[in-house]
XYZ file of C-alpha atoms in Angstrom:
677
model
C -0.068 0.022 -0.107
C 1.052 3.271 -0.576
C 2.537 5.573 2.166
C -0.051 7.738 3.589
C -0.198 11.501 2.892
C 1.208 13.941 5.327
C -1.408 15.348 7.140
C 0.031 18.923 6.824
C 0.262 18.736 2.980
C -3.498 17.417 2.796
C -4.412 20.449 4.793
C -2.381 22.829 2.478
C -4.530 20.999 -0.514
C -7.874 21.601 1.307
C -6.623 25.537 1.915
C -5.742 25.404 -2.206
C -9.437 24.500 -2.700
C -10.172 27.683 -0.816
C -7.893 29.354 -3.052
C -9.593 27.952 -5.865
C -13.150 29.475 -5.203
C -11.416 32.739 -5.337
C -9.883 32.222 -8.882
C -13.355 31.239 -10.285
C -14.887 33.802 -12.245
C -18.505 31.821 -11.766
C -18.198 32.720 -8.075
C -19.444 36.332 -7.505
C -16.908 39.173 -7.503
C -17.275 40.079 -3.609
C -17.320 36.323 -2.482
C -14.260 35.483 -4.431
C -12.533 38.586 -2.268
C -14.164 36.627 0.806
C -12.602 33.215 -0.435
C -8.995 35.285 -0.107
C -9.159 36.553 3.086
C -10.627 33.221 4.127
C -7.007 31.275 2.494
C -5.193 33.960 4.273
C -6.966 33.451 7.952
C -6.457 29.754 7.394
C -2.577 30.154 6.501
C -1.704 32.204 9.579
C -3.336 29.638 12.025
C -1.414 27.217 10.008
C 1.728 28.827 10.538
C 0.940 29.668 14.139
C 0.103 25.922 15.192
C 1.424 23.571 12.619
C 4.498 25.312 11.563
C 5.426 26.173 14.851
C 4.443 22.624 15.938
C 6.828 21.154 13.202
C 9.477 23.633 14.395
C 9.387 22.435 17.622
C 10.436 18.344 16.471
C 12.798 19.783 14.650
C 14.558 21.459 17.481
C 14.076 18.440 19.607
C 15.066 16.269 17.091
C 12.003 14.328 17.316
C 11.064 11.666 14.668
C 7.823 9.349 14.097
C 8.121 5.970 12.919
C 6.971 5.869 9.101
C 6.778 9.575 8.494
C 9.149 12.000 6.733
C 11.429 14.236 9.096
C 9.674 16.866 10.179
C 12.833 19.178 8.353
C 11.690 17.548 4.954
C 8.336 18.107 5.944
C 9.175 22.083 6.336
C 10.661 21.991 3.400
C 7.756 20.626 1.572
C 5.251 22.730 3.304
C 7.341 26.038 2.420
C 7.465 25.096 -1.113
C 3.913 24.519 -1.247
C 3.024 27.942 0.690
C 4.805 29.788 -1.748
C 3.371 28.193 -4.816
C 0.041 29.192 -3.118
C 0.790 32.604 -2.485
C 2.298 33.441 -5.792
C -1.207 32.084 -6.785
C -2.615 34.200 -3.961
C -0.929 37.101 -5.002
C -1.903 36.836 -9.057
C -5.286 36.691 -8.195
C -5.467 39.484 -6.366
C -3.605 41.679 -8.558
C -4.963 40.301 -11.825
C -7.912 38.976 -11.379
C -9.709 40.753 -8.574
C -8.615 44.061 -8.424
C -9.597 44.597 -12.530
C -12.675 42.789 -12.233
C -13.194 45.372 -8.885
C -12.338 48.408 -11.399
C -14.810 47.538 -14.007
C -17.584 47.177 -11.433
C -17.029 50.769 -10.200
C -14.930 49.626 -7.373
C -11.347 50.873 -7.134
C -8.996 50.122 -4.419
C -5.883 52.718 -4.792
C -2.591 53.489 -3.317
C -1.816 56.961 -1.850
C -0.048 57.650 -4.974
C -2.975 57.707 -6.868
C -5.041 60.179 -4.572
C -6.131 63.287 -6.230
C -5.620 66.219 -4.146
C -8.758 66.961 -2.880
C -8.661 63.360 -1.829
C -5.376 63.794 -0.388
C -6.493 66.650 2.042
C -9.519 64.404 3.314
C -7.572 61.821 4.040
C -5.135 63.910 6.027
C -7.855 65.152 7.371
C -9.300 61.809 8.488
C -5.880 61.086 9.824
C -5.540 63.956 12.329
C -9.334 63.258 13.529
C -9.504 59.807 13.880
C -6.632 57.655 12.887
C -3.919 59.423 14.935
C -5.501 58.549 18.360
C -5.754 55.035 17.900
C -1.704 54.721 16.717
C -0.296 54.096 19.910
C 3.292 54.581 20.780
C 5.431 54.987 17.716
C 9.029 53.346 18.193
C 12.109 54.439 16.529
C 14.631 51.563 16.695
C 17.613 52.652 18.606
C 15.903 55.531 20.154
C 13.247 53.563 22.601
C 12.731 50.177 23.783
C 12.450 47.540 21.361
C 8.648 47.091 20.270
C 6.819 43.868 21.019
C 5.135 42.733 17.799
C 1.802 41.453 18.472
C 1.236 37.994 16.546
C -1.005 38.370 13.286
C -1.121 42.497 13.560
C 0.087 44.613 10.673
C 2.675 47.208 10.797
C 4.712 49.378 8.974
C 8.307 49.734 9.260
C 9.470 53.187 8.005
C 12.538 54.228 6.817
C 13.347 57.450 7.903
C 16.656 60.055 7.264
C 17.401 63.069 9.102
C 16.869 66.237 7.410
C 20.147 67.794 9.196
C 22.073 64.606 8.625
C 21.380 62.829 5.295
C 23.558 60.005 6.090
C 21.958 59.227 9.308
C 18.902 56.466 8.335
C 16.405 55.135 11.408
C 13.689 52.745 11.138
C 10.299 53.309 12.668
C 7.954 50.876 13.834
C 3.838 52.065 13.624
C 1.102 49.391 14.553
C -1.918 49.708 12.018
C -4.414 49.752 14.246
C -7.005 47.979 12.161
C -8.907 46.298 15.329
C -10.254 49.716 16.369
C -10.732 51.627 12.619
C -12.052 49.977 9.303
C -9.162 48.853 7.085
C -10.979 50.450 4.139
C -11.654 54.300 4.118
C -14.338 55.051 1.537
C -13.175 58.560 -0.403
C -15.797 61.069 -1.235
C -17.222 60.932 -4.648
C -15.541 64.097 -6.347
C -18.011 63.669 -9.555
C -21.040 62.537 -8.085
C -20.861 59.489 -10.169
C -22.750 57.382 -7.927
C -21.981 54.327 -10.053
C -18.124 54.769 -9.073
C -16.434 54.074 -5.055
C -12.847 54.523 -4.565
C -11.131 52.976 -1.188
C -7.708 53.040 0.461
C -6.674 50.869 2.707
C -5.975 52.070 6.479
C -2.363 51.482 5.973
C -2.180 54.143 3.216
C -4.135 56.302 5.008
C -1.088 56.068 7.739
C 1.629 56.216 4.683
C -0.118 59.951 3.700
C 0.571 61.218 6.805
C 3.867 60.062 7.618
C 5.818 63.272 7.010
C 3.335 64.687 9.795
C 4.397 62.058 12.009
C 8.154 62.746 11.561
C 8.287 66.337 10.679
C 12.229 66.141 11.400
C 12.750 63.386 9.080
C 12.847 62.545 5.135
C 10.597 59.694 4.931
C 12.536 57.162 2.480
C 9.728 54.440 2.137
C 7.128 52.207 4.449
C 7.040 48.483 3.982
C 4.709 46.120 6.134
C 5.587 43.387 8.421
C 3.459 40.714 10.079
C 4.777 38.476 13.106
C 2.904 35.065 13.398
C 3.766 33.636 16.745
C 3.824 30.414 18.036
C 0.103 29.677 19.374
C 0.117 25.685 19.463
C -0.689 25.779 23.542
C 1.009 22.390 24.907
C -1.579 20.965 26.904
C -3.072 18.054 25.296
C -1.132 15.504 27.273
C -1.304 17.345 30.724
C -2.654 14.853 33.399
C -1.666 16.688 36.515
C -1.840 19.987 38.635
C -3.906 22.977 38.033
C -5.330 22.828 34.852
C -7.003 25.733 34.812
C -3.851 27.795 35.841
C -1.617 26.012 33.211
C -4.075 26.992 30.587
C -4.316 30.301 31.820
C -0.294 30.545 31.720
C -0.105 29.175 28.056
C -2.945 31.454 26.691
C -0.743 34.383 27.898
C 2.604 32.801 26.099
C 0.871 32.450 23.065
C 0.755 36.480 22.713
C 4.764 36.135 23.427
C 5.157 33.275 21.656
C 8.210 32.723 19.541
C 8.056 33.650 15.927
C 6.940 31.165 13.315
C 7.100 33.801 10.366
C 7.604 37.153 9.716
C 5.917 38.523 6.881
C 7.866 41.565 4.788
C 7.250 43.549 1.988
C 9.059 42.446 -1.063
C 10.045 46.007 -1.805
C 11.805 46.654 1.074
C 15.820 47.441 0.886
C 18.092 44.336 1.477
C 19.779 46.846 4.248
C 16.833 47.270 6.040
C 15.416 43.635 5.923
C 18.601 42.721 7.571
C 18.634 45.332 10.213
C 15.077 44.578 10.883
C 15.836 40.630 10.888
C 18.989 41.082 13.141
C 16.925 43.733 15.704
C 13.662 41.394 16.174
C 16.005 38.264 15.937
C 14.323 36.360 13.117
C 15.954 33.551 11.339
C 16.398 33.783 7.541
C 13.980 30.699 7.198
C 11.339 32.482 9.498
C 11.833 35.788 7.078
C 9.157 35.496 4.475
C 8.109 37.586 1.474
C 5.205 38.960 1.127
C 3.427 41.672 -0.699
C 2.500 45.718 0.078
C -0.416 44.867 2.012
C -1.082 41.827 5.088
C -3.681 40.576 6.979
C -5.826 39.951 4.339
C -8.404 38.365 6.290
C -9.574 41.791 7.374
C -11.516 41.710 3.361
C -13.916 39.647 4.897
C -15.361 42.814 5.870
C -15.083 44.699 3.014
C -18.061 46.906 2.163
C -20.932 45.706 -0.286
C -21.697 49.218 -1.122
C -25.102 48.235 -2.294
C -23.424 45.929 -4.851
C -26.247 43.168 -4.185
C -25.140 41.688 -7.657
C -21.625 40.881 -6.740
C -22.209 38.587 -3.869
C -24.319 35.093 -3.613
C -28.141 35.684 -3.224
C -28.805 35.419 0.821
C -30.578 32.441 1.922
C -32.477 33.245 4.604
C -32.336 30.904 7.643
C -35.489 28.616 7.278
C -37.733 28.643 10.290
C -38.110 24.878 12.260
C -41.151 23.522 13.533
C -39.890 23.604 16.857
C -40.167 27.611 16.984
C -44.192 27.756 17.015
C -44.813 24.475 18.601
C -47.341 25.207 21.629
C -45.444 23.183 23.765
C -41.594 22.867 22.900
C -41.429 19.813 25.799
C -44.488 18.294 24.538
C -43.118 18.272 20.725
C -39.906 17.009 21.482
C -41.960 13.925 23.665
C -43.822 13.033 21.156
C -41.310 12.601 18.158
C -37.440 13.540 17.121
C -36.203 16.728 15.316
C -33.729 17.187 13.397
C -32.342 21.087 12.866
C -29.867 21.086 9.949
C -27.727 24.591 10.429
C -27.468 27.277 9.212
C -30.050 26.205 6.507
C -32.512 26.735 9.369
C -32.119 28.895 12.305
C -30.948 28.574 15.610
C -33.877 29.883 17.530
C -35.212 26.185 17.704
C -32.320 25.917 20.486
C -32.546 29.136 22.005
C -36.681 28.806 22.880
C -35.641 25.164 24.556
C -32.980 26.816 26.490
C -34.968 29.986 27.637
C -38.312 28.046 28.205
C -35.720 25.994 30.267
C -34.711 28.356 32.087
C -38.312 29.662 33.522
C -40.404 26.375 33.597
C -40.994 25.718 37.108
C -40.851 22.146 36.269
C -37.549 22.159 34.990
C -34.897 21.305 37.830
C -31.666 20.220 36.222
C -29.784 21.644 33.071
C -26.356 19.853 31.839
C -24.609 20.876 28.967
C -20.773 20.871 27.323
C -19.659 23.927 25.878
C -16.714 23.965 23.888
C -16.635 27.255 21.303
C -19.018 29.866 22.925
C -19.732 32.983 21.079
C -18.482 36.183 22.321
C -21.875 37.573 23.109
C -23.457 34.146 23.711
C -27.520 33.918 24.197
C -26.888 30.004 24.850
C -24.748 31.041 27.803
C -27.090 33.944 29.038
C -29.926 31.636 29.042
C -28.107 29.158 31.373
C -27.161 32.010 33.793
C -31.043 32.972 33.813
C -31.804 29.410 34.526
C -29.073 29.588 37.447
C -30.351 32.614 38.746
C -34.206 31.175 38.859
C -33.018 28.340 41.059
C -32.000 25.524 38.709
C -29.384 23.306 38.919
C -27.197 24.389 36.213
C -24.092 22.303 35.612
C -21.642 23.454 32.564
C -18.870 21.603 31.318
C -16.419 24.242 29.772
C -13.844 22.896 27.709
C -10.996 25.681 27.997
C -8.459 23.794 25.711
C -10.798 24.945 23.258
C -7.838 26.285 20.955
C -8.347 30.016 20.295
C -11.687 30.294 22.258
C -9.947 29.948 25.737
C -10.205 33.505 26.686
C -14.074 34.028 25.750
C -14.664 30.234 27.964
C -12.823 31.980 30.984
C -15.002 35.224 30.782
C -18.132 32.991 30.935
C -17.164 30.460 33.041
C -16.508 33.361 35.763
C -19.812 34.740 34.622
C -21.821 31.057 35.070
C -20.111 30.785 38.851
C -21.333 34.212 40.223
C -24.919 33.167 38.795
C -24.919 30.343 40.872
C -24.374 27.373 38.142
C -21.574 24.533 39.073
C -18.716 24.929 36.156
C -16.843 21.825 35.703
C -13.440 22.589 33.907
C -11.002 20.760 31.397
C -10.192 17.188 32.507
C -6.213 16.497 32.255
C -5.196 13.950 29.541
C -8.390 14.631 27.408
C -10.571 17.062 25.860
C -14.684 16.971 25.753
C -15.790 17.596 22.251
C -18.850 16.256 22.404
C -22.051 18.835 21.633
C -24.874 17.642 24.099
C -27.445 19.186 26.431
C -29.505 17.529 28.845
C -32.652 18.787 30.398
C -34.194 17.176 33.656
C -37.966 17.972 34.025
C -40.412 17.219 36.932
C -43.804 15.580 35.065
C -45.791 12.499 36.038
C -42.034 11.343 36.444
C -38.657 13.038 35.604
C -38.638 13.067 31.828
C -35.477 13.872 30.378
C -34.736 16.103 27.129
C -31.947 16.132 25.104
C -29.850 17.951 22.220
C -26.974 16.169 20.576
C -25.449 18.443 17.895
C -22.255 18.084 15.209
C -21.938 21.745 16.275
C -21.129 23.917 19.012
C -23.500 25.840 20.941
C -22.545 28.962 19.272
C -25.256 30.950 17.669
C -22.550 32.850 15.396
C -20.834 29.995 13.591
C -24.535 28.206 13.351
C -25.150 31.133 10.500
C -21.987 29.457 8.493
C -21.230 25.819 9.381
C -23.112 23.180 8.142
C -24.401 21.024 11.027
C -26.926 18.699 12.543
C -28.394 18.471 15.748
C -30.886 16.131 17.128
C -33.840 16.984 19.981
C -35.018 13.839 21.550
C -37.167 12.669 24.654
C -36.428 8.906 24.070
C -35.517 7.223 27.029
C -32.310 5.001 26.080
C -30.553 8.330 24.319
C -31.131 10.423 27.249
C -29.839 7.856 29.798
C -26.851 7.417 27.514
C -26.259 11.589 27.579
C -26.707 11.245 31.507
C -24.036 8.732 31.377
C -21.990 10.569 29.432
C -22.239 13.222 31.822
C -21.395 10.963 34.565
C -18.373 10.021 32.794
C -17.512 13.768 32.469
C -17.558 14.006 36.186
C -15.540 10.895 36.828
C -13.887 10.418 34.342
C -11.879 7.316 35.072
C -15.201 5.473 35.518
C -16.098 2.586 32.851
C -19.391 3.315 31.357
C -21.495 1.187 29.189
C -23.841 2.866 26.499
C -26.914 1.109 25.063
C -27.386 3.556 22.249
C -24.475 6.056 21.757
C -21.209 5.557 20.407
C -18.794 7.294 22.728
C -15.286 8.063 22.614
C -12.765 7.575 23.752
C -13.863 4.313 25.191
C -16.065 2.557 22.749
C -16.187 4.697 19.895
C -13.556 3.143 17.663
C -14.416 -0.463 18.443
C -17.703 0.440 17.280
C -16.886 1.989 14.180
C -14.728 -1.228 13.355
C -17.605 -3.353 14.390
C -19.803 -1.607 11.488
C -17.142 -1.553 9.027
C -16.255 -5.186 9.847
C -20.375 -6.112 9.216
C -20.320 -4.465 5.644
C -17.033 -6.440 4.805
C -18.674 -9.661 6.022
C -22.011 -8.734 4.357
C -19.787 -7.963 0.627
C -17.804 -11.376 1.357
C -21.144 -13.066 0.964
C -21.907 -11.327 -2.314
C -24.447 -9.069 -0.766
C -24.672 -5.205 -1.093
C -22.524 -3.237 1.331
C -21.977 0.557 0.966
C -20.225 2.985 3.746
C -20.635 6.475 3.496
C -18.752 9.163 5.892
C -18.784 12.732 6.030
C -16.588 14.614 7.900
C -13.823 17.228 8.114
C -11.083 15.574 8.118
C -9.274 11.753 8.325
C -5.830 11.546 10.231
C -6.284 8.244 12.152
C -4.055 5.666 10.430
C -5.933 2.415 11.719
C -9.280 4.079 10.607
C -7.819 4.904 7.110
C -6.453 1.299 6.981
C -9.800 -0.367 7.562
C -11.535 1.502 5.014
C -9.277 0.657 2.014
C -9.387 -2.818 3.496
C -13.552 -2.561 3.303
C -12.913 -0.900 -0.310
C -10.962 -3.983 -1.573
C -13.267 -6.772 -0.058
C -16.037 -5.372 -2.210
C -17.424 -2.544 -0.148
C -18.723 1.105 -1.546
C -16.488 3.180 0.243
C -17.563 6.878 -0.417
C -15.991 9.964 1.682
C -16.777 13.284 1.667
C -14.014 15.068 3.778
C -13.636 18.777 3.473
C -9.994 19.127 4.702
C -7.255 16.535 5.760
C -7.401 13.253 4.182
C -4.132 10.849 4.298
C -5.386 8.323 2.037
C -3.408 8.124 -1.209
C -5.770 7.965 -4.156
C -6.286 5.637 -6.621
C -6.659 2.815 -3.490
C -9.550 1.034 -5.331
C -12.297 1.675 -7.613
C -14.499 1.399 -4.711
C -13.342 3.610 -2.960
C -14.240 7.358 -3.944
C -13.159 10.461 -2.057
C -14.755 13.932 -2.594
C -14.365 17.558 -0.826
C -16.701 20.164 -1.265
C -15.984 23.814 -0.703
C -18.945 26.198 -0.838
C -20.580 29.649 0.798
C -21.290 27.573 3.823
C -18.421 25.644 5.525
C -18.894 21.882 5.646
C -18.896 20.661 9.209
C -21.712 18.260 10.201
C -20.133 14.473 10.490
C -22.658 11.921 9.349
C -21.801 8.036 9.288
C -23.814 5.788 7.215
C -23.735 1.998 6.857
C -26.245 -0.063 5.015
C -26.735 -3.065 6.824
C -28.540 -5.184 4.592
C -30.837 -2.234 4.104
C -31.595 -1.286 7.643
C -29.367 1.762 6.734
C -27.790 2.866 9.948
C -27.052 6.747 10.101
C -25.573 8.567 12.776
C -24.572 12.159 13.117
C -21.277 12.631 15.460
C -18.924 15.201 17.237
C -15.699 13.193 15.724
C -13.642 13.259 12.888
C -11.758 10.138 12.117
C -8.703 11.744 13.765
C -6.443 10.082 16.581
C -7.215 12.870 18.796
C -11.180 12.403 18.258
C -11.018 8.816 18.046
C -8.711 8.022 21.558
C -8.079 11.636 23.143
C -11.460 13.020 23.707
C -14.717 12.696 24.700
C -17.127 12.557 21.701
C -20.550 11.393 20.860
C -22.190 9.641 18.068
C -26.312 8.974 18.199
C -28.340 7.005 15.807
C -31.207 9.152 13.913
C -33.817 5.981 13.590
C -37.026 7.678 12.732
C -37.141 7.140 9.029
C -37.963 10.842 7.646
C -35.239 12.227 9.423
C -33.203 9.013 8.550
C -34.302 9.818 4.890
C -33.156 13.563 5.042
C -29.818 12.938 5.994
C -29.374 10.175 3.327
C -30.615 12.488 0.673
C -28.117 15.170 1.865
C -25.220 12.470 1.106
C -26.847 11.631 -2.057
C -26.610 15.899 -2.685
C -22.694 15.649 -2.267
C -21.904 13.148 -4.850
C -24.385 14.415 -7.340
C -23.143 18.164 -6.639
C -21.478 18.727 -10.161
C -20.179 22.938 -9.459
C -18.549 22.563 -5.785
C -17.668 19.083 -5.873
C -13.805 18.020 -6.626
C -12.488 14.461 -6.381
C -9.430 13.840 -4.063
C -7.065 12.838 -6.992
C -3.048 12.882 -6.477
C -2.563 16.418 -5.662
C -6.248 16.650 -3.806
C -7.524 19.693 -5.672
C -8.807 18.089 -8.988
C -10.622 20.778 -11.197
C -14.385 21.266 -10.597
C -16.279 18.768 -13.000
C -17.752 20.421 -16.123
C -18.740 17.216 -18.202
C -22.317 16.899 -16.460
C -25.283 18.213 -18.161
C -27.254 19.063 -15.463
C -26.109 21.206 -13.038
C -26.130 20.700 -9.548
C -25.149 22.437 -6.270
C -25.406 20.360 -3.035
C -26.028 23.163 -0.168
C -28.552 24.894 -2.562
C -30.427 21.587 -3.317
C -30.548 21.056 0.711
C -31.798 24.518 1.347
C -34.255 24.106 -1.583
C -35.833 20.721 -0.246
C -35.940 22.016 3.255
C -37.823 25.175 2.231
C -40.191 23.051 0.420
C -40.557 21.110 3.614
C -40.874 24.217 5.292
C -44.033 25.445 3.534
C -45.570 22.172 3.715
C -45.346 21.991 7.182
């Protein structure tokens, strides 16, 4: 069998697929700009986590059996990143900017300002920008500035007017976290079809002579540092984990640089001076363009140009939102909700009603990535203040979400809720809610989701969630919470598959059942939709199944370590579209019974072996059919489907006569169901 693909190279292939959407001229122009922003943000995170981790491995001389040496992988990664960066720059310069101009939007530099525009920009700088600049550093004359990770700065080359041979370098932070990166210039000709925009970077460049009156400004060049953000807490088994995580999160802000981007136009002498001053190694000194932090283009002004972006898909109402009694409705039947096609309001209604319902005695929940302004946590706080017992397990090890989780933890505790924190040595990734309600007897209501309790991401991530009062499932959810509270305790489950103690073995058994059926000449089929497939043993099992005659279909958004062409029975696709595919669905034919599960777990070693994850069976025929139809939509999709081939970025297919786009098909079908209801 061919060697598995490096997980990091596979991830870069995923980001290349994101970049392909930006280069695709059939995608609306402003959406192409957003895909450039997503590519940039993804790459920033990749540098701060994966590149940083590989560098640590190199430094510690670690090597995993069967893997390329970290140094070799780093070299290959840098080569691929450079190739993608060239495509990125070409796409922006040669495609996006000219197309924007054709459509009446011109992004200009300070050199293209008219005299009137220049005066307007200087006035804006004096009235608004200068107060947000913070301290301005001149190297050698002040303490060395600390460059914050993922923030853009201008390195300004200065020459004293009184002494021409005397050069200095100033460092100015671009305050894009406080001010819009995009400044719309006044319309001089009253032509409402045209808009000129200058970036905040260039607003500052225009005013450099005002900032440094004693100097001649010889140039200003963008720089940006990416720091190691890989908080090393996965394998912590002892001590005060809360304090360790807090300490590590603080370290992230001051961690070692894994990359410093610089403007390619910067003079070499100035490059060397900056590398020396900031102790940046040559391999960490990465050539970029005139502007950094393209992630800000997610907030590029639309300027009323609705025709330049995808028409909105308004989230559809869900039957539970208008049910006379939400608890009675869930008792009568299971409900499935599909985000972002349907609104988050059904969950919020359930939680808000639970908060005030005198029959509700206890609410238990796992919180992984919580919104900055969380209506979910506000409902829990309300419930606690109303005398309900609220138990919230809050995962502090949710990367880049730790500080928000710290805040909400303190708010919950202040309201009287019981807050359980991260378990040493394991991460709780399950997304579950349990409500205990006193009726004629205690009745439990459960919510199990593939996505987080986060109303913000529920608008852009595709996820699935089950509302149920079925005793077998709610009892199992109760057992999961007991396992979280006492993690060393062995727990058996009736309906759920739960990691780390059973999910892997349960999946092996389900796959083996399909293999056994195929050996007998019967129909055998596996369809798995997930974000990433990185676990080698699971990959081997799927390859084995395909080799034994099982039809194996994989829908994988990101990492996939399985090499192409393993067997004609093994088909692998990826979907990149307007929503981020996030929901995990497991399907097994099972002799026609068609077993379908939604889950929080990808097929990654960390999910299967080092996390608490939950997979729940969808048993009601109508709900099961919804998910199976969704899976079929992805393989029928011709406009956004890519087959994972050798470089994992095959061109989207254009041969099919019937055009199909899975996400729009799913929305359309749910819309029709909504009208019938």
